[in-house]
PDB file of C-alpha atoms in Angstrom:
ATOM      1  CA  MET A   1     142.206  88.956  31.780  1.00  0.00           C
ATOM      2  CA  GLN A   2     142.348  90.792  35.073  1.00  0.00           C
ATOM      3  CA  ILE A   3     139.263  92.709  36.212  1.00  0.00           C
ATOM      4  CA  GLU A   4     140.052  96.438  36.347  1.00  0.00           C
ATOM      5  CA  ALA A   5     136.921  97.727  38.124  1.00  0.00           C
ATOM      6  CA  VAL A   6     133.474  96.793  39.357  1.00  0.00           C
ATOM      7  CA  PHE A   7     130.523  98.976  38.403  1.00  0.00           C
ATOM      8  CA  LEU A   8     127.361  98.730  40.480  1.00  0.00           C
ATOM      9  CA  ASP A   9     123.824  99.901  39.878  1.00  0.00           C
ATOM     10  CA  ARG A  10     122.247 101.481  42.965  1.00  0.00           C
ATOM     11  CA  ASP A  11     118.464 101.056  43.238  1.00  0.00           C
ATOM     12  CA  GLY A  12     117.468  97.388  43.280  1.00  0.00           C
ATOM     13  CA  THR A  13     121.088  96.261  43.514  1.00  0.00           C
ATOM     14  CA  LEU A  14     122.433  97.919  46.673  1.00  0.00           C
ATOM     15  CA  ASN A  15     119.239  99.337  48.157  1.00  0.00           C
ATOM     16  CA  VAL A  16     115.510  98.705  48.019  1.00  0.00           C
ATOM     17  CA  GLU A  17     114.073 100.116  44.810  1.00  0.00           C
ATOM     18  CA  ARG A  18     111.014 102.310  45.267  1.00  0.00           C
ATOM     19  CA  ALA A  19     108.407 102.999  42.591  1.00  0.00           C
ATOM     20  CA  ASP A  20     108.168 106.574  43.925  1.00  0.00           C
ATOM     21  CA  TYR A  21     111.982 107.069  43.975  1.00  0.00           C
ATOM     22  CA  VAL A  22     114.385 107.380  46.886  1.00  0.00           C
ATOM     23  CA  LYS A  23     114.072 111.021  47.909  1.00  0.00           C
ATOM     24  CA  SER A  24     115.590 111.090  51.418  1.00  0.00           C
ATOM     25  CA  HIS A  25     117.856 109.253  53.855  1.00  0.00           C
ATOM     26  CA  ALA A  26     114.740 107.764  55.459  1.00  0.00           C
ATOM     27  CA  GLU A  27     113.724 106.185  52.137  1.00  0.00           C
ATOM     28  CA  PHE A  28     117.204 104.806  51.469  1.00  0.00           C
ATOM     29  CA  VAL A  29     117.183 101.220  52.773  1.00  0.00           C
ATOM     30  CA  LEU A  30     120.139  98.962  52.038  1.00  0.00           C
ATOM     31  CA  LEU A  31     119.440  95.428  50.904  1.00  0.00           C
ATOM     32  CA  PRO A  32     120.595  92.642  53.243  1.00  0.00           C
ATOM     33  CA  GLY A  33     124.250  91.823  52.689  1.00  0.00           C
ATOM     34  CA  ALA A  34     125.016  94.964  50.654  1.00  0.00           C
ATOM     35  CA  LEU A  35     127.655  96.332  53.030  1.00  0.00           C
ATOM     36  CA  ALA A  36     129.367  92.955  53.362  1.00  0.00           C
ATOM     37  CA  ALA A  37     129.425  92.636  49.566  1.00  0.00           C
ATOM     38  CA  LEU A  38     130.895  96.125  49.189  1.00  0.00           C
ATOM     39  CA  ARG A  39     133.589  95.200  51.702  1.00  0.00           C
ATOM     40  CA  GLN A  40     134.341  91.978  49.813  1.00  0.00           C
ATOM     41  CA  LEU A  41     134.637  93.872  46.519  1.00  0.00           C
ATOM     42  CA  SER A  42     136.821  96.547  48.128  1.00  0.00           C
ATOM     43  CA  LEU A  43     139.296  93.905  49.272  1.00  0.00           C
ATOM     44  CA  LEU A  44     140.055  93.109  45.624  1.00  0.00           C
ATOM     45  CA  GLY A  45     141.925  96.410  45.449  1.00  0.00           C
ATOM     46  CA  ILE A  46     140.209  97.628  42.275  1.00  0.00           C
ATOM     47  CA  PRO A  47     137.832 100.591  41.888  1.00  0.00           C
ATOM     48  CA  VAL A  48     134.242 100.087  43.044  1.00  0.00           C
ATOM     49  CA  ILE A  49     132.045 102.536  41.149  1.00  0.00           C
ATOM     50  CA  VAL A  50     128.301 103.215  41.376  1.00  0.00           C
ATOM     51  CA  VAL A  51     126.517 104.231  38.151  1.00  0.00           C
ATOM     52  CA  THR A  52     122.900 105.234  38.654  1.00  0.00           C
ATOM     53  CA  ASN A  53     119.976 106.816  36.842  1.00  0.00           C
ATOM     54  CA  GLN A  54     118.320 109.328  39.169  1.00  0.00           C
ATOM     55  CA  SER A  55     115.541 110.864  37.077  1.00  0.00           C
ATOM     56  CA  ALA A  56     113.846 112.075  40.272  1.00  0.00           C
ATOM     57  CA  ILE A  57     116.313 114.978  40.026  1.00  0.00           C
ATOM     58  CA  GLY A  58     115.173 115.888  36.514  1.00  0.00           C
ATOM     59  CA  ARG A  59     111.545 115.428  37.518  1.00  0.00           C
ATOM     60  CA  GLY A  60     111.992 117.964  40.321  1.00  0.00           C
ATOM     61  CA  LEU A  61     111.208 115.406  43.049  1.00  0.00           C
ATOM     62  CA  VAL A  62     114.584 115.610  44.774  1.00  0.00           C
ATOM     63  CA  ALA A  63     117.515 118.020  44.700  1.00  0.00           C
ATOM     64  CA  ARG A  64     120.896 116.911  43.375  1.00  0.00           C
ATOM     65  CA  ALA A  65     122.377 117.943  46.735  1.00  0.00           C
ATOM     66  CA  THR A  66     120.047 115.482  48.492  1.00  0.00           C
ATOM     67  CA  VAL A  67     121.115 112.637  46.195  1.00  0.00           C
ATOM     68  CA  ASP A  68     124.754 113.568  46.810  1.00  0.00           C
ATOM     69  CA  ALA A  69     124.082 113.527  50.582  1.00  0.00           C
ATOM     70  CA  ILE A  70     122.495 110.062  50.296  1.00  0.00           C
ATOM     71  CA  HIS A  71     125.603 108.879  48.449  1.00  0.00           C
ATOM     72  CA  ALA A  72     127.877 110.408  51.088  1.00  0.00           C
ATOM     73  CA  TYR A  73     125.829 108.537  53.703  1.00  0.00           C
ATOM     74  CA  LEU A  74     126.211 105.265  51.769  1.00  0.00           C
ATOM     75  CA  ALA A  75     129.954 105.818  51.347  1.00  0.00           C
ATOM     76  CA  ASP A  76     130.260 106.508  55.086  1.00  0.00           C
ATOM     77  CA  LEU A  77     128.334 103.323  55.975  1.00  0.00           C
ATOM     78  CA  CYS A  78     130.578 101.427  53.608  1.00  0.00           C
ATOM     79  CA  ARG A  79     133.775 102.840  55.163  1.00  0.00           C
ATOM     80  CA  HIS A  80     132.590 101.952  58.663  1.00  0.00           C
ATOM     81  CA  SER A  81     132.026  98.387  57.441  1.00  0.00           C
ATOM     82  CA  GLY A  82     135.554  98.111  56.066  1.00  0.00           C
ATOM     83  CA  GLY A  83     134.696  98.775  52.426  1.00  0.00           C
ATOM     84  CA  ARG A  84     134.710 101.674  50.033  1.00  0.00           C
ATOM     85  CA  ILE A  85     132.992 103.181  47.030  1.00  0.00           C
ATOM     86  CA  ASP A  86     135.473 105.058  44.866  1.00  0.00           C
ATOM     87  CA  ALA A  87     133.010 107.161  42.875  1.00  0.00           C
ATOM     88  CA  PHE A  88     129.365 107.792  42.095  1.00  0.00           C
ATOM     89  CA  TYR A  89     128.296 108.666  38.543  1.00  0.00           C
ATOM     90  CA  ILE A  90     124.753 109.975  38.281  1.00  0.00           C
ATOM     91  CA  CYS A  91     122.435 110.624  35.356  1.00  0.00           C
ATOM     92  CA  PRO A  92     119.949 113.247  36.618  1.00  0.00           C
ATOM     93  CA  HIS A  93     117.925 113.385  33.394  1.00  0.00           C
ATOM     94  CA  ARG A  94     114.388 112.263  32.653  1.00  0.00           C
ATOM     95  CA  PRO A  95     114.063 109.430  30.103  1.00  0.00           C
ATOM     96  CA  ASP A  96     112.540 111.799  27.526  1.00  0.00           C
ATOM     97  CA  GLU A  97     115.623 114.049  27.563  1.00  0.00           C
ATOM     98  CA  ALA A  98     117.584 111.573  25.399  1.00  0.00           C
ATOM     99  CA  CYS A  99     120.918 112.325  27.074  1.00  0.00           C
ATOM    100  CA  GLY A 100     124.012 110.215  26.532  1.00  0.00           C
ATOM    101  CA  CYS A 101     124.486 109.356  30.195  1.00  0.00           C
ATOM    102  CA  ARG A 102     121.193 107.616  31.021  1.00  0.00           C
ATOM    103  CA  LYS A 103     121.567 103.853  31.155  1.00  0.00           C
ATOM    104  CA  PRO A 104     121.335 101.839  28.970  1.00  0.00           C
ATOM    105  CA  ARG A 105     123.528 104.343  27.128  1.00  0.00           C
ATOM    106  CA  PRO A 106     127.202 104.034  28.097  1.00  0.00           C
ATOM    107  CA  GLY A 107     127.951 107.683  28.944  1.00  0.00           C
ATOM    108  CA  LEU A 108     128.470 107.170  32.691  1.00  0.00           C
ATOM    109  CA  PHE A 109     130.768 104.209  32.025  1.00  0.00           C
ATOM    110  CA  ASN A 110     132.779 106.166  29.460  1.00  0.00           C
ATOM    111  CA  GLN A 111     133.192 109.050  31.903  1.00  0.00           C
ATOM    112  CA  ALA A 112     134.411 106.677  34.626  1.00  0.00           C
ATOM    113  CA  ALA A 113     136.746 104.936  32.169  1.00  0.00           C
ATOM    114  CA  ASP A 114     138.300 108.295  31.312  1.00  0.00           C
ATOM    115  CA  ASP A 115     138.576 109.316  34.968  1.00  0.00           C
ATOM    116  CA  PHE A 116     140.087 106.014  36.152  1.00  0.00           C
ATOM    117  CA  GLY A 117     141.969 104.965  32.992  1.00  0.00           C
ATOM    118  CA  LEU A 118     139.908 101.786  32.557  1.00  0.00           C
ATOM    119  CA  ASP A 119     139.480  99.352  29.692  1.00  0.00           C
ATOM    120  CA  LEU A 120     135.735  98.750  29.999  1.00  0.00           C
ATOM    121  CA  ARG A 121     136.104  95.302  28.418  1.00  0.00           C
ATOM    122  CA  ARG A 122     137.964  94.350  31.616  1.00  0.00           C
ATOM    123  CA  CYS A 123     135.233  95.597  33.938  1.00  0.00           C
ATOM    124  CA  VAL A 124     132.173  93.976  35.483  1.00  0.00           C
ATOM    125  CA  PHE A 125     128.784  95.644  35.942  1.00  0.00           C
ATOM    126  CA  VAL A 126     126.265  94.370  38.497  1.00  0.00           C
ATOM    127  CA  GLY A 127     122.680  95.480  37.957  1.00  0.00           C
ATOM    128  CA  ASP A 128     119.122  94.344  38.438  1.00  0.00           C
ATOM    129  CA  SER A 129     117.311  94.960  35.143  1.00  0.00           C
ATOM    130  CA  VAL A 130     117.299  94.314  31.427  1.00  0.00           C
ATOM    131  CA  SER A 131     118.331  97.941  30.882  1.00  0.00           C
ATOM    132  CA  ASP A 132     121.368  97.290  33.109  1.00  0.00           C
ATOM    133  CA  TRP A 133     122.257  94.304  30.923  1.00  0.00           C
ATOM    134  CA  GLN A 134     121.850  96.543  27.865  1.00  0.00           C
ATOM    135  CA  ALA A 135     124.065  99.183  29.498  1.00  0.00           C
ATOM    136  CA  ALA A 136     126.764  96.573  30.115  1.00  0.00           C
ATOM    137  CA  GLN A 137     126.540  95.547  26.464  1.00  0.00           C
ATOM    138  CA  ALA A 138     126.769  99.147  25.260  1.00  0.00           C
ATOM    139  CA  ALA A 139     129.822  99.749  27.455  1.00  0.00           C
ATOM    140  CA  CYS A 140     131.361  96.320  26.690  1.00  0.00           C
ATOM    141  CA  CYS A 141     131.435  95.390  30.395  1.00  0.00           C
ATOM    142  CA  ARG A 142     130.776  91.883  31.621  1.00  0.00           C
ATOM    143  CA  PRO A 143     127.259  91.894  33.164  1.00  0.00           C
ATOM    144  CA  ILE A 144     126.015  90.106  36.252  1.00  0.00           C
ATOM    145  CA  LEU A 145     122.362  90.553  37.182  1.00  0.00           C
ATOM    146  CA  VAL A 146     120.770  90.225  40.610  1.00  0.00           C
ATOM    147  CA  ARG A 147     117.145  89.312  41.350  1.00  0.00           C
ATOM    148  CA  THR A 148     116.627  91.953  44.053  1.00  0.00           C
ATOM    149  CA  GLY A 149     115.136  94.688  41.852  1.00  0.00           C
ATOM    150  CA  ARG A 150     111.578  95.209  40.656  1.00  0.00           C
ATOM    151  CA  GLN A 151     112.102  92.944  37.621  1.00  0.00           C
ATOM    152  CA  GLY A 152     113.543  90.179  39.800  1.00  0.00           C
ATOM    153  CA  ALA A 153     110.879  87.513  39.396  1.00  0.00           C
ATOM    154  CA  GLN A 154     110.583  88.070  35.646  1.00  0.00           C
ATOM    155  CA  LEU A 155     114.275  88.653  34.946  1.00  0.00           C
ATOM    156  CA  ALA A 156     115.086  85.125  33.746  1.00  0.00           C
ATOM    157  CA  ASP A 157     112.155  85.213  31.303  1.00  0.00           C
ATOM    158  CA  LEU A 158     113.088  88.692  30.066  1.00  0.00           C
ATOM    159  CA  LEU A 159     116.670  87.614  29.482  1.00  0.00           C
ATOM    160  CA  ALA A 160     115.491  84.492  27.647  1.00  0.00           C
ATOM    161  CA  GLN A 161     113.417  86.710  25.338  1.00  0.00           C
ATOM    162  CA  HIS A 162     116.601  88.647  24.551  1.00  0.00           C
ATOM    163  CA  GLN A 163     118.572  85.377  24.248  1.00  0.00           C
ATOM    164  CA  ALA A 164     120.975  86.637  26.877  1.00  0.00           C
ATOM    165  CA  ASP A 165     123.226  84.094  28.543  1.00  0.00           C
ATOM    166  CA  LEU A 166     124.827  85.693  31.581  1.00  0.00           C
ATOM    167  CA  PRO A 167     125.139  85.205  35.317  1.00  0.00           C
ATOM    168  CA  LEU A 168     121.836  85.776  37.118  1.00  0.00           C
ATOM    169  CA  VAL A 169     122.304  85.536  40.888  1.00  0.00           C
ATOM    170  CA  ASP A 170     120.134  86.097  43.932  1.00  0.00           C
ATOM    171  CA  ASP A 171     121.725  89.253  45.341  1.00  0.00           C
ATOM    172  CA  ILE A 172     124.761  91.513  45.553  1.00  0.00           C
ATOM    173  CA  GLY A 173     126.474  89.091  47.945  1.00  0.00           C
ATOM    174  CA  ALA A 174     126.286  86.293  45.381  1.00  0.00           C
ATOM    175  CA  ALA A 175     127.471  88.709  42.694  1.00  0.00           C
ATOM    176  CA  ALA A 176     130.478  89.699  44.836  1.00  0.00           C
ATOM    177  CA  ALA A 177     131.363  86.023  45.300  1.00  0.00           C
ATOM    178  CA  CYS A 178     131.118  85.499  41.531  1.00  0.00           C
ATOM    179  CA  ILE A 179     133.356  88.515  40.876  1.00  0.00           C
ATOM    180  CA  GLN A 180     135.881  87.304  43.438  1.00  0.00           C
ATOM    181  CA  GLN A 181     136.033  83.965  41.596  1.00  0.00           C
ATOM    182  CA  TYR A 182     136.699  85.762  38.288  1.00  0.00           C
ATOM    183  CA  TYR A 183     139.322  87.948  39.950  1.00  0.00           C
ATOM    184  CA  VAL A 184     141.155  85.133  41.702  1.00  0.00           C
ATOM    185  CA  ALA A 185     140.998  82.828  38.675  1.00  0.00           C
ATOM    186  CA  ASN A 186     142.065  85.698  36.373  1.00  0.00           C
ATOM    187  CA  GLU A 187     139.641  84.358  33.746  1.00  0.00           C
ATOM    188  CA  LEU A 188     137.612  87.375  32.660  1.00  0.00           C
ATOM    189  CA  ALA A 189     137.382  87.014  28.888  1.00  0.00           C
ATOM    190  CA  LEU A 190     137.443  90.158  26.783  1.00  0.00           C
ATOM    191  CA  ALA A 191     134.207  90.771  24.906  1.00  0.00           C
ATOM    192  CA  ASP A 192     134.283  90.931  21.111  1.00  0.00           C
ATOM    193  CA  CYS A 193     133.204  94.541  20.970  1.00  0.00           C
ATOM    194  CA  VAL A 194     134.605  98.016  21.046  1.00  0.00           C
ATOM    195  CA  PRO A 195     133.358 100.401  23.764  1.00  0.00           C
ATOM    196  CA  VAL A 196     131.085 103.137  22.402  1.00  0.00           C
TER     197      VAL A 196
END
């Protein structure tokens, strides 16, 4: 089946993840190869969508307008590199708020699916954590995990504990190459699940 869209996590996947949160442009540092990967994904001609938990907003550490400005900056960098990001979906809530949009819940994916007319079973999600894998499962997307986040070194062991068999690659560049192979080969299998 043809891939309809690529979803991307932000922190740990596209940029360096900080334990104290990204709260300004100065703290937003792209990972090596991120812009080239975004360009490669953009060339597929399908939506490229960022879905990100930003609890620093709910914790009062950063304003929503600042996060939006950081995303505008990222989108601008991407455009100047020949790529694009079609949309950003943000959960601003703290984990204890039990909202429906905080990954691993599928709310952000469902919103994007409605906005773009997507079948989530025909979408890929690239993330860097077990909760990203769980989010992909909840949304019925095909997951690919990268080792560039805080869980990177332990990710293979964590996935083994969950008996998860999925692509685990070094970085977003390797993930983009994997997605391009799926796209060109037209071999993305539909998951046996119904999106929540």
